[in-house]
Amino acid sequence: MRRHWTIPQPPAPRLALLLLLAGVFDGASSSSAPPPSASTDLRLDGGPTGWDESQWRVQVDGVMGGKSSGRLSFLDGYMEFSGVIDLDGGGFSSVRRRFSDGGHDLSRYAGVVVTVEADDVVPGSVPLGVHLQFDDSVSQYSFSSAFAVPLSDGSGEEASVFLPMDSFDRGSWIGYQCTDCALDITKIVGMDVYVLFQEGPFEVRIKSVTALAEAASFPSPAVSFDSTDDVVSILEATIYSGGSLYDKSYRELCFALYWSTLSTLVASPAGVPEAVKAVACAGLREAMRQDGKAERAWALRHTMDAILADVQGLERMERTAENTWLPALEELAAAATNKASACTGTTSPSELMVDLDDGSDPIMAMDPSEDKAAKVETDAVMGTSGAVALSAPVLGSSLAVLGTLGTMLCLF
């Protein structure tokens, strides 16, 4: 399903990332894992043997006075979950099932891979954020991990997303979160799929859910862009949708959207300048270096703000201790010729990490005074002679104002 947004002034979110990255360092290639092995991996539902259709049911926010809708069907090997999210009084729709025969012990598994049909990309597209949630037999809370349905050029293209077991750490029950509880992965008795607080129609087509014995990483689908206008459009839409989720305390969903969009830019075979990819890669790396949730959040937000400023010919936000890792304009000019800062776009972070071969980082911060001197050269790298025309100019002007103020406050 094609999803797009009309963009008001966006928020500046903070979000959480609890995982380490696979395949974003120099010399690392994304580990496109083979299909799950029947001898080592565990089918949770779907796949070659089909879905346990009778076990699934729909539950929407009407139980809490909401107006969202949900529909469930099974077709051509997919579980199709669709509906409309209405934020008036609610904001979620879900499908859920229980496991029989005592459930599953997932303690021997590294994580879960969800294979979905990727969403067609159109101008203004934004990835759809989804919660995969487990229930155990010892707690009233359910525990979720977040992923974004990847975008794709081709209708019907499949994509897989790996979720480590320790990412199922958001415990919730009828709207309440717990801070001192944890999923008992030895006693899994239920599995749910949620779409939350992303207003409008949605559709998720899931091919399979499988527990993997070994961690995996999957490449983002290749999406070609017609121009940098399209790059601006997808970043604006992602910031708005992800920021709105963050403001409702769904930080893991916000991060999933941000990660997915930046990885889509990195994986693009056409229409995304190498300089944009260099900034995106720097942001993905920096997010993985940080220890705190807020610090990782700022890394991705600074990344997107820098890309938007660069392609529009605007001044970046003031260089501070929080963003000195961003590649300066002069370095971006070099990135177009040697691709030293290239990385691989992946559908999700992974618990695997690949170190740089020589232990160094090709993305080094430069003195802010060097930015202006390099601007003319970077304009050529960006494929512009200055600013790029915007389809929705409000964000660019907002970024310039924020840069002058030197602040990053949430706008909602």
mmCIF file of C-alpha atoms in Angstrom:
data_model
loop_
_atom_site.group_PDB
_atom_site.id
_atom_site.type_symbol
_atom_site.label_atom_id
_atom_site.label_comp_id
_atom_site.label_asym_id
_atom_site.label_seq_id
_atom_site.Cartn_x
_atom_site.Cartn_y
_atom_site.Cartn_z
ATOM 1 C CA MET A 1 0.000 0.000 0.000
ATOM 2 C CA ARG A 2 1.257 3.473 -0.821
ATOM 3 C CA ARG A 3 1.405 5.800 2.161
ATOM 4 C CA HIS A 4 2.251 9.481 2.079
ATOM 5 C CA TRP A 5 1.933 12.490 4.326
ATOM 6 C CA THR A 6 1.166 16.185 4.044
ATOM 7 C CA ILE A 7 3.913 17.657 6.169
ATOM 8 C CA PRO A 8 3.350 20.280 8.887
ATOM 9 C CA GLN A 9 6.269 21.647 10.866
ATOM 10 C CA PRO A 10 7.999 18.500 12.193
ATOM 11 C CA PRO A 11 9.104 17.483 15.664
ATOM 12 C CA ALA A 12 12.647 16.876 16.791
ATOM 13 C CA PRO A 13 12.393 13.448 18.429
ATOM 14 C CA ARG A 14 14.593 11.471 20.703
ATOM 15 C CA LEU A 15 14.367 7.708 20.420
ATOM 16 C CA ALA A 16 15.878 4.452 21.646
ATOM 17 C CA LEU A 17 18.191 1.969 19.950
ATOM 18 C CA LEU A 18 19.332 -1.026 21.964
ATOM 19 C CA LEU A 19 21.110 -2.966 19.251
ATOM 20 C CA LEU A 20 24.423 -3.015 17.423
ATOM 21 C CA LEU A 21 24.801 -2.667 13.674
ATOM 22 C CA ALA A 22 25.689 -5.247 11.035
ATOM 23 C CA GLY A 23 27.110 -4.199 7.710
ATOM 24 C CA VAL A 24 27.440 -0.426 8.040
ATOM 25 C CA PHE A 25 31.194 -0.194 8.409
ATOM 26 C CA ASP A 26 33.701 0.103 5.575
ATOM 27 C CA GLY A 27 34.411 -3.161 3.899
ATOM 28 C CA ALA A 28 31.311 -4.778 5.423
ATOM 29 C CA SER A 29 28.691 -6.271 3.181
ATOM 30 C CA SER A 30 25.164 -6.988 4.334
ATOM 31 C CA SER A 31 24.762 -10.623 5.266
ATOM 32 C CA SER A 32 21.773 -11.636 3.232
ATOM 33 C CA ALA A 33 20.965 -14.747 5.210
ATOM 34 C CA PRO A 34 19.742 -17.901 3.453
ATOM 35 C CA PRO A 35 16.183 -19.109 4.050
ATOM 36 C CA PRO A 36 15.646 -20.499 7.554
ATOM 37 C CA SER A 37 16.833 -24.073 7.970
ATOM 38 C CA ALA A 38 14.186 -26.507 9.127
ATOM 39 C CA SER A 39 16.720 -28.253 11.353
ATOM 40 C CA THR A 40 17.906 -25.193 13.294
ATOM 41 C CA ASP A 41 15.194 -22.536 13.026
ATOM 42 C CA LEU A 42 11.634 -22.476 14.311
ATOM 43 C CA ARG A 43 8.570 -21.550 12.273
ATOM 44 C CA LEU A 44 6.284 -19.380 14.368
ATOM 45 C CA ASP A 45 3.737 -18.968 11.575
ATOM 46 C CA GLY A 46 3.479 -18.633 7.816
ATOM 47 C CA GLY A 47 6.133 -19.846 5.394
ATOM 48 C CA PRO A 48 5.999 -22.904 3.090
ATOM 49 C CA THR A 49 3.386 -24.723 5.195
ATOM 50 C CA GLY A 50 1.061 -21.728 5.274
ATOM 51 C CA TRP A 51 -0.592 -19.839 8.102
ATOM 52 C CA ASP A 52 -2.498 -21.192 11.068
ATOM 53 C CA GLU A 53 -5.441 -19.103 9.914
ATOM 54 C CA SER A 54 -7.940 -20.186 12.546
ATOM 55 C CA GLN A 55 -5.622 -19.075 15.363
ATOM 56 C CA TRP A 56 -5.627 -15.379 14.376
ATOM 57 C CA ARG A 57 -8.133 -12.691 15.347
ATOM 58 C CA VAL A 58 -8.409 -8.912 15.041
ATOM 59 C CA GLN A 59 -8.476 -6.545 18.000
ATOM 60 C CA VAL A 60 -8.767 -2.774 17.568
ATOM 61 C CA ASP A 61 -8.911 0.231 19.845
ATOM 62 C CA GLY A 62 -12.699 0.019 20.154
ATOM 63 C CA VAL A 63 -12.042 -1.781 23.427
ATOM 64 C CA MET A 64 -10.696 1.592 24.637
ATOM 65 C CA GLY A 65 -13.270 3.785 22.905
ATOM 66 C CA GLY A 66 -11.306 4.243 19.701
ATOM 67 C CA LYS A 67 -12.478 4.285 16.081
ATOM 68 C CA SER A 68 -9.689 2.466 14.237
ATOM 69 C CA SER A 69 -10.469 -0.541 12.067
ATOM 70 C CA GLY A 70 -8.705 -3.774 11.182
ATOM 71 C CA ARG A 71 -9.209 -6.531 8.618
ATOM 72 C CA LEU A 72 -7.485 -9.880 8.294
ATOM 73 C CA SER A 73 -7.232 -12.140 5.245
ATOM 74 C CA PHE A 74 -4.960 -14.855 3.916
ATOM 75 C CA LEU A 75 -4.033 -14.847 0.227
ATOM 76 C CA ASP A 76 -1.203 -16.253 -1.897
ATOM 77 C CA GLY A 77 0.795 -17.307 1.145
ATOM 78 C CA TYR A 78 0.524 -13.932 2.901
ATOM 79 C CA MET A 79 -1.278 -12.827 6.016
ATOM 80 C CA GLU A 80 -2.755 -9.488 4.984
ATOM 81 C CA PHE A 81 -3.503 -7.107 7.842
ATOM 82 C CA SER A 82 -5.120 -3.834 6.800
ATOM 83 C CA GLY A 83 -7.336 -1.099 8.173
ATOM 84 C CA VAL A 84 -7.467 2.559 9.137
ATOM 85 C CA ILE A 85 -5.854 4.184 12.167
ATOM 86 C CA ASP A 86 -8.055 6.887 13.689
ATOM 87 C CA LEU A 87 -6.482 8.994 16.433
ATOM 88 C CA ASP A 88 -9.840 10.152 17.779
ATOM 89 C CA GLY A 89 -10.078 8.311 21.067
ATOM 90 C CA GLY A 90 -7.623 5.564 20.210
ATOM 91 C CA GLY A 91 -4.915 4.903 17.654
ATOM 92 C CA PHE A 92 -4.153 1.205 17.173
ATOM 93 C CA SER A 93 -5.179 -1.902 15.313
ATOM 94 C CA SER A 94 -3.829 -5.404 15.885
ATOM 95 C CA VAL A 95 -4.020 -9.060 14.982
ATOM 96 C CA ARG A 96 -3.072 -11.722 17.508
ATOM 97 C CA ARG A 97 -2.814 -15.418 18.102
ATOM 98 C CA ARG A 98 -2.137 -17.879 20.921
ATOM 99 C CA PHE A 99 0.233 -20.842 20.717
ATOM 100 C CA SER A 100 -1.077 -24.244 21.773
ATOM 101 C CA ASP A 101 0.723 -27.153 23.446
ATOM 102 C CA GLY A 102 2.427 -24.982 26.044
ATOM 103 C CA GLY A 103 3.856 -22.426 23.655
ATOM 104 C CA HIS A 104 7.499 -22.020 22.673
ATOM 105 C CA ASP A 105 10.856 -21.812 24.396
ATOM 106 C CA LEU A 106 12.854 -19.262 22.372
ATOM 107 C CA SER A 107 15.921 -19.213 24.611
ATOM 108 C CA ARG A 108 17.959 -21.118 22.002
ATOM 109 C CA TYR A 109 17.261 -18.559 19.296
ATOM 110 C CA ALA A 110 19.121 -15.361 18.448
ATOM 111 C CA GLY A 111 16.069 -13.531 17.225
ATOM 112 C CA VAL A 112 13.102 -13.448 14.899
ATOM 113 C CA VAL A 113 12.987 -12.708 11.182
ATOM 114 C CA VAL A 114 9.818 -11.245 9.700
ATOM 115 C CA THR A 115 9.456 -11.525 5.923
ATOM 116 C CA VAL A 116 7.033 -9.034 4.405
ATOM 117 C CA GLU A 117 6.021 -7.625 1.067
ATOM 118 C CA ALA A 118 7.801 -4.282 0.730
ATOM 119 C CA ASP A 119 5.703 -1.141 0.193
ATOM 120 C CA ASP A 120 5.757 0.635 -3.166
ATOM 121 C CA VAL A 121 7.558 3.962 -2.925
ATOM 122 C CA VAL A 122 5.889 7.159 -4.144
ATOM 123 C CA PRO A 123 6.774 10.843 -3.518
ATOM 124 C CA GLY A 124 6.140 11.531 0.133
ATOM 125 C CA SER A 125 6.365 7.855 1.082
ATOM 126 C CA VAL A 126 7.196 6.930 4.629
ATOM 127 C CA PRO A 127 7.861 3.430 5.969
ATOM 128 C CA LEU A 128 5.110 1.930 8.081
ATOM 129 C CA GLY A 129 6.187 1.161 11.642
ATOM 130 C CA VAL A 130 5.024 -2.152 13.097
ATOM 131 C CA HIS A 131 5.237 -3.801 16.513
ATOM 132 C CA LEU A 132 5.793 -7.554 16.706
ATOM 133 C CA GLN A 133 4.784 -8.549 20.214
ATOM 134 C CA PHE A 134 5.157 -11.663 22.349
ATOM 135 C CA ASP A 135 3.166 -12.772 25.376
ATOM 136 C CA ASP A 136 4.585 -15.086 28.030
ATOM 137 C CA SER A 137 2.755 -17.233 30.547
ATOM 138 C CA VAL A 138 4.139 -15.555 33.671
ATOM 139 C CA SER A 139 3.394 -11.852 33.188
ATOM 140 C CA GLN A 140 0.371 -9.696 32.483
ATOM 141 C CA TYR A 141 2.587 -7.565 30.234
ATOM 142 C CA SER A 142 3.269 -8.119 26.548
ATOM 143 C CA PHE A 143 6.688 -7.334 25.064
ATOM 144 C CA SER A 144 7.263 -5.818 21.652
ATOM 145 C CA SER A 145 10.033 -5.063 19.202
ATOM 146 C CA ALA A 146 9.661 -2.578 16.345
ATOM 147 C CA PHE A 147 10.414 -2.725 12.647
ATOM 148 C CA ALA A 148 9.511 -0.713 9.563
ATOM 149 C CA VAL A 149 8.116 -2.256 6.398
ATOM 150 C CA PRO A 150 10.860 -1.472 3.838
ATOM 151 C CA LEU A 151 10.139 0.590 0.737
ATOM 152 C CA SER A 152 10.715 -0.828 -2.716
ATOM 153 C CA ASP A 153 10.564 0.142 -6.393
ATOM 154 C CA GLY A 154 8.976 -3.115 -7.461
ATOM 155 C CA SER A 155 5.479 -4.287 -6.656
ATOM 156 C CA GLY A 156 5.498 -7.611 -4.841
ATOM 157 C CA GLU A 157 9.156 -7.530 -3.761
ATOM 158 C CA GLU A 158 9.808 -9.336 -0.498
ATOM 159 C CA ALA A 159 12.076 -8.092 2.269
ATOM 160 C CA SER A 160 13.150 -9.574 5.595
ATOM 161 C CA VAL A 161 13.785 -7.826 8.899
ATOM 162 C CA PHE A 162 15.743 -9.374 11.789
ATOM 163 C CA LEU A 163 14.746 -8.593 15.382
ATOM 164 C CA PRO A 164 17.120 -9.813 18.138
ATOM 165 C CA MET A 165 15.446 -11.480 21.092
ATOM 166 C CA ASP A 166 16.661 -8.823 23.482
ATOM 167 C CA SER A 167 14.900 -6.140 21.428
ATOM 168 C CA PHE A 168 11.533 -7.396 22.715
ATOM 169 C CA ASP A 169 11.885 -5.087 25.678
ATOM 170 C CA ARG A 170 8.895 -2.759 25.588
ATOM 171 C CA GLY A 171 6.584 -4.171 28.236
ATOM 172 C CA SER A 172 3.011 -2.892 28.168
ATOM 173 C CA TRP A 173 -0.453 -3.783 29.370
ATOM 174 C CA ILE A 174 -3.672 -1.911 28.424
ATOM 175 C CA GLY A 175 -1.663 1.209 27.718
ATOM 176 C CA TYR A 176 0.621 1.056 30.762
ATOM 177 C CA GLN A 177 4.367 0.497 30.425
ATOM 178 C CA CYS A 178 6.549 -1.351 32.900
ATOM 179 C CA THR A 179 10.141 -0.394 33.625
ATOM 180 C CA ASP A 180 11.244 -3.332 35.776
ATOM 181 C CA CYS A 181 9.817 -6.291 33.853
ATOM 182 C CA ALA A 182 11.237 -8.555 31.141
ATOM 183 C CA LEU A 183 9.961 -11.108 28.678
ATOM 184 C CA ASP A 184 10.404 -14.728 29.744
ATOM 185 C CA ILE A 185 11.567 -16.119 26.411
ATOM 186 C CA THR A 186 11.255 -19.694 27.695
ATOM 187 C CA LYS A 187 7.462 -19.429 28.005
ATOM 188 C CA ILE A 188 6.111 -17.727 24.858
ATOM 189 C CA VAL A 189 2.364 -18.340 24.541
ATOM 190 C CA GLY A 190 1.176 -15.624 22.168
ATOM 191 C CA MET A 191 2.196 -13.385 19.253
ATOM 192 C CA ASP A 192 0.642 -10.101 18.082
ATOM 193 C CA VAL A 193 1.165 -7.632 15.237
ATOM 194 C CA TYR A 194 0.322 -3.983 15.963
ATOM 195 C CA VAL A 195 0.068 -0.786 13.920
ATOM 196 C CA LEU A 196 -0.045 2.219 16.230
ATOM 197 C CA PHE A 197 -0.593 5.983 15.947
ATOM 198 C CA GLN A 198 0.151 6.323 12.210
ATOM 199 C CA GLU A 199 -3.031 7.996 11.075
ATOM 200 C CA GLY A 200 -4.775 6.840 7.927
ATOM 201 C CA PRO A 201 -5.079 3.619 5.927
ATOM 202 C CA PHE A 202 -2.449 0.897 6.263
ATOM 203 C CA GLU A 203 -1.707 -2.540 4.884
ATOM 204 C CA VAL A 204 0.885 -5.097 5.999
ATOM 205 C CA ARG A 205 1.454 -8.320 4.046
ATOM 206 C CA ILE A 206 3.483 -10.812 6.078
ATOM 207 C CA LYS A 207 4.912 -13.958 4.456
ATOM 208 C CA SER A 208 6.395 -15.598 7.541
ATOM 209 C CA VAL A 209 7.644 -15.189 11.104
ATOM 210 C CA THR A 210 10.572 -17.435 12.048
ATOM 211 C CA ALA A 211 12.865 -17.727 15.071
ATOM 212 C CA LEU A 212 16.497 -17.942 13.895
ATOM 213 C CA ALA A 213 19.231 -19.872 15.659
ATOM 214 C CA GLU A 214 21.833 -17.359 14.425
ATOM 215 C CA ALA A 215 21.644 -13.602 14.024
ATOM 216 C CA ALA A 216 21.165 -12.277 10.497
ATOM 217 C CA SER A 217 21.209 -9.037 8.558
ATOM 218 C CA PHE A 218 19.237 -8.298 5.401
ATOM 219 C CA PRO A 219 19.877 -5.666 2.724
ATOM 220 C CA SER A 220 17.408 -2.873 2.122
ATOM 221 C CA PRO A 221 15.594 -3.088 -1.232
ATOM 222 C CA ALA A 222 17.028 -0.916 -3.997
ATOM 223 C CA VAL A 223 14.924 2.211 -4.556
ATOM 224 C CA SER A 224 15.784 4.676 -7.332
ATOM 225 C CA PHE A 225 14.991 8.366 -6.866
ATOM 226 C CA ASP A 226 14.268 10.764 -9.719
ATOM 227 C CA SER A 227 15.883 13.766 -8.034
ATOM 228 C CA THR A 228 17.018 15.211 -4.738
ATOM 229 C CA ASP A 229 13.488 16.618 -4.419
ATOM 230 C CA ASP A 230 12.410 13.041 -3.761
ATOM 231 C CA VAL A 231 15.133 12.690 -1.126
ATOM 232 C CA VAL A 232 13.820 15.787 0.615
ATOM 233 C CA SER A 233 10.266 14.463 0.420
ATOM 234 C CA ILE A 234 10.979 11.105 2.042
ATOM 235 C CA LEU A 235 13.068 12.683 4.796
ATOM 236 C CA GLU A 236 10.373 15.240 5.616
ATOM 237 C CA ALA A 237 7.684 12.561 5.760
ATOM 238 C CA THR A 238 9.833 10.281 7.919
ATOM 239 C CA ILE A 239 10.682 13.037 10.391
ATOM 240 C CA TYR A 240 7.024 13.943 10.758
ATOM 241 C CA SER A 241 5.757 10.395 11.205
ATOM 242 C CA GLY A 242 8.652 9.210 13.364
ATOM 243 C CA GLY A 243 8.634 12.330 15.484
ATOM 244 C CA SER A 244 4.918 11.996 16.119
ATOM 245 C CA LEU A 245 5.464 8.426 17.306
ATOM 246 C CA TYR A 246 8.257 9.548 19.604
ATOM 247 C CA ASP A 247 6.064 12.211 21.157
ATOM 248 C CA LYS A 248 3.607 9.448 22.028
ATOM 249 C CA SER A 249 6.459 7.535 23.733
ATOM 250 C CA TYR A 250 6.903 4.957 20.956
ATOM 251 C CA ARG A 251 10.612 5.599 20.623
ATOM 252 C CA GLU A 252 11.417 2.202 19.152
ATOM 253 C CA LEU A 253 8.921 2.760 16.309
ATOM 254 C CA CYS A 254 10.355 6.203 15.664
ATOM 255 C CA PHE A 255 13.835 4.748 15.407
ATOM 256 C CA ALA A 256 12.670 1.951 13.104
ATOM 257 C CA LEU A 257 11.287 4.510 10.638
ATOM 258 C CA TYR A 258 14.436 6.654 10.772
ATOM 259 C CA TRP A 259 16.720 3.667 10.296
ATOM 260 C CA SER A 260 14.677 2.327 7.404
ATOM 261 C CA THR A 261 14.647 5.612 5.492
ATOM 262 C CA LEU A 262 18.355 6.313 5.915
ATOM 263 C CA SER A 263 19.145 2.751 4.829
ATOM 264 C CA THR A 264 16.901 3.192 1.788
ATOM 265 C CA LEU A 265 18.950 6.243 0.774
ATOM 266 C CA VAL A 266 22.208 4.343 1.277
ATOM 267 C CA ALA A 267 20.988 1.390 -0.800
ATOM 268 C CA SER A 268 19.628 3.497 -3.651
ATOM 269 C CA PRO A 269 21.243 2.764 -7.045
ATOM 270 C CA ALA A 270 20.160 6.067 -8.610
ATOM 271 C CA GLY A 271 19.132 9.592 -7.658
ATOM 272 C CA VAL A 272 20.895 9.835 -4.292
ATOM 273 C CA PRO A 273 24.238 11.698 -4.449
ATOM 274 C CA GLU A 274 27.261 10.007 -2.912
ATOM 275 C CA ALA A 275 27.569 12.973 -0.567
ATOM 276 C CA VAL A 276 24.104 12.240 0.839
ATOM 277 C CA LYS A 277 25.026 8.588 1.311
ATOM 278 C CA ALA A 278 28.220 9.619 3.118
ATOM 279 C CA VAL A 279 26.242 11.669 5.637
ATOM 280 C CA ALA A 280 23.689 8.878 6.084
ATOM 281 C CA CYS A 281 26.437 6.326 6.719
ATOM 282 C CA ALA A 282 28.126 8.621 9.206
ATOM 283 C CA GLY A 283 24.867 8.903 11.109
ATOM 284 C CA LEU A 284 24.283 5.160 11.190
ATOM 285 C CA ARG A 285 27.805 4.624 12.503
ATOM 286 C CA GLU A 286 27.523 7.344 15.105
ATOM 287 C CA ALA A 287 24.245 5.971 16.414
ATOM 288 C CA MET A 288 26.002 2.655 16.993
ATOM 289 C CA ARG A 289 28.860 4.293 18.901
ATOM 290 C CA GLN A 290 26.616 5.972 21.434
ATOM 291 C CA ASP A 291 25.669 4.321 24.715
ATOM 292 C CA GLY A 292 22.586 6.298 25.701
ATOM 293 C CA LYS A 293 19.170 6.311 24.092
ATOM 294 C CA ALA A 294 18.993 10.079 23.741
ATOM 295 C CA GLU A 295 22.501 10.267 22.259
ATOM 296 C CA ARG A 296 21.624 7.673 19.641
ATOM 297 C CA ALA A 297 18.430 9.577 18.854
ATOM 298 C CA TRP A 298 20.280 12.825 18.245
ATOM 299 C CA ALA A 299 22.743 11.077 15.956
ATOM 300 C CA LEU A 300 19.992 10.102 13.525
ATOM 301 C CA ARG A 301 18.129 13.392 13.770
ATOM 302 C CA HIS A 302 21.311 15.410 13.204
ATOM 303 C CA THR A 303 21.987 13.177 10.210
ATOM 304 C CA MET A 304 18.665 13.902 8.543
ATOM 305 C CA ASP A 305 18.845 17.616 9.319
ATOM 306 C CA ALA A 306 22.313 17.819 7.773
ATOM 307 C CA ILE A 307 21.190 16.034 4.599
ATOM 308 C CA LEU A 308 18.181 18.319 4.234
ATOM 309 C CA ALA A 309 20.305 21.419 4.688
ATOM 310 C CA ASP A 310 22.945 20.209 2.227
ATOM 311 C CA VAL A 311 20.587 19.354 -0.626
ATOM 312 C CA GLN A 312 18.698 22.636 -0.201
ATOM 313 C CA GLY A 313 21.828 24.766 -0.089
ATOM 314 C CA LEU A 314 21.078 25.907 3.457
ATOM 315 C CA GLU A 315 23.466 26.411 6.340
ATOM 316 C CA ARG A 316 23.626 23.422 8.622
ATOM 317 C CA MET A 317 22.788 23.706 12.261
ATOM 318 C CA GLU A 318 25.508 25.101 14.457
ATOM 319 C CA ARG A 319 28.317 22.632 15.016
ATOM 320 C CA THR A 320 28.344 21.489 18.644
ATOM 321 C CA ALA A 321 29.872 18.718 20.679
ATOM 322 C CA GLU A 322 26.850 16.601 19.788
ATOM 323 C CA ASN A 323 27.372 16.689 16.024
ATOM 324 C CA THR A 324 31.096 17.164 15.373
ATOM 325 C CA TRP A 325 31.166 13.663 13.879
ATOM 326 C CA LEU A 326 29.134 14.812 10.872
ATOM 327 C CA PRO A 327 31.300 14.861 7.715
ATOM 328 C CA ALA A 328 32.017 18.431 6.704
ATOM 329 C CA LEU A 329 31.332 19.751 3.212
ATOM 330 C CA GLU A 330 34.887 19.345 2.029
ATOM 331 C CA GLU A 331 34.856 15.688 3.000
ATOM 332 C CA LEU A 332 31.623 15.187 1.095
ATOM 333 C CA ALA A 333 33.315 16.381 -2.062
ATOM 334 C CA ALA A 334 35.933 13.669 -1.589
ATOM 335 C CA ALA A 335 33.251 11.058 -0.902
ATOM 336 C CA ALA A 336 31.916 11.445 -4.440
ATOM 337 C CA THR A 337 35.204 10.261 -5.910
ATOM 338 C CA ASN A 338 36.600 7.635 -3.546
ATOM 339 C CA LYS A 339 33.449 6.335 -1.800
ATOM 340 C CA ALA A 340 35.600 5.806 1.311
ATOM 341 C CA SER A 341 32.613 6.413 3.553
ATOM 342 C CA ALA A 342 30.287 3.937 1.842
ATOM 343 C CA CYS A 343 28.235 1.519 3.900
ATOM 344 C CA THR A 344 25.463 -0.992 3.325
ATOM 345 C CA GLY A 345 21.797 -0.232 3.918
ATOM 346 C CA THR A 346 20.080 -2.872 6.067
ATOM 347 C CA THR A 347 16.421 -3.348 6.959
ATOM 348 C CA SER A 348 17.202 -3.208 10.677
ATOM 349 C CA PRO A 349 20.144 -2.965 13.065
ATOM 350 C CA SER A 350 21.620 -6.267 14.226
ATOM 351 C CA GLU A 351 23.505 -7.504 17.266
ATOM 352 C CA LEU A 352 26.491 -8.131 14.981
ATOM 353 C CA MET A 353 29.179 -5.485 14.520
ATOM 354 C CA VAL A 354 31.992 -5.341 11.978
ATOM 355 C CA ASP A 355 34.980 -3.187 12.924
ATOM 356 C CA LEU A 356 36.905 -1.055 10.486
ATOM 357 C CA ASP A 357 39.841 -2.928 8.983
ATOM 358 C CA ASP A 358 42.446 -0.493 10.279
ATOM 359 C CA GLY A 359 40.607 0.633 13.378
ATOM 360 C CA SER A 360 40.219 4.149 12.025
ATOM 361 C CA ASP A 361 37.180 6.115 10.965
ATOM 362 C CA PRO A 362 37.204 7.784 7.567
ATOM 363 C CA ILE A 363 34.477 10.179 8.683
ATOM 364 C CA MET A 364 36.301 12.789 10.725
ATOM 365 C CA ALA A 365 34.930 16.093 11.958
ATOM 366 C CA MET A 366 36.358 19.263 10.476
ATOM 367 C CA ASP A 367 36.626 22.734 11.842
ATOM 368 C CA PRO A 368 33.364 24.621 11.178
ATOM 369 C CA SER A 369 35.298 27.429 9.478
ATOM 370 C CA GLU A 370 36.136 25.025 6.649
ATOM 371 C CA ASP A 371 32.486 24.452 5.741
ATOM 372 C CA LYS A 372 31.947 27.651 3.762
ATOM 373 C CA ALA A 373 35.183 27.265 1.865
ATOM 374 C CA ALA A 374 34.072 23.883 0.652
ATOM 375 C CA LYS A 375 30.507 24.875 -0.220
ATOM 376 C CA VAL A 376 31.006 25.638 -3.917
ATOM 377 C CA GLU A 377 32.677 22.295 -4.499
ATOM 378 C CA THR A 378 29.983 20.473 -2.571
ATOM 379 C CA ASP A 379 27.222 22.109 -4.611
ATOM 380 C CA ALA A 380 28.660 20.323 -7.613
ATOM 381 C CA VAL A 381 28.770 17.045 -5.703
ATOM 382 C CA MET A 382 25.114 17.460 -4.735
ATOM 383 C CA GLY A 383 24.217 18.076 -8.373
ATOM 384 C CA THR A 384 22.965 21.581 -7.643
ATOM 385 C CA SER A 385 24.102 25.151 -8.017
ATOM 386 C CA GLY A 386 22.741 26.060 -4.639
ATOM 387 C CA ALA A 387 19.341 25.376 -3.135
ATOM 388 C CA VAL A 388 17.107 22.616 -4.428
ATOM 389 C CA ALA A 389 13.454 23.552 -4.960
ATOM 390 C CA LEU A 390 11.254 22.086 -2.223
ATOM 391 C CA SER A 391 7.885 20.474 -2.602
ATOM 392 C CA ALA A 392 7.165 21.479 1.010
ATOM 393 C CA PRO A 393 9.410 24.441 1.927
ATOM 394 C CA VAL A 394 8.303 24.803 5.531
ATOM 395 C CA LEU A 395 10.850 22.273 6.809
ATOM 396 C CA GLY A 396 13.818 23.984 5.187
ATOM 397 C CA SER A 397 12.957 27.341 6.716
ATOM 398 C CA SER A 398 12.354 25.688 10.063
ATOM 399 C CA LEU A 399 15.779 24.069 9.969
ATOM 400 C CA ALA A 400 17.428 27.397 9.181
ATOM 401 C CA VAL A 401 15.673 29.031 12.143
ATOM 402 C CA LEU A 402 16.619 26.174 14.441
ATOM 403 C CA GLY A 403 20.197 26.419 13.242
ATOM 404 C CA THR A 404 20.283 30.102 14.151
ATOM 405 C CA LEU A 405 18.888 29.424 17.579
ATOM 406 C CA GLY A 406 21.178 26.449 18.094
ATOM 407 C CA THR A 407 18.393 24.424 19.663
ATOM 408 C CA MET A 408 16.721 21.083 19.036
ATOM 409 C CA LEU A 409 13.460 21.256 20.918
ATOM 410 C CA CYS A 410 10.491 19.041 20.202
ATOM 411 C CA LEU A 411 8.060 21.051 18.069
ATOM 412 C CA PHE A 412 4.962 19.200 19.182
#
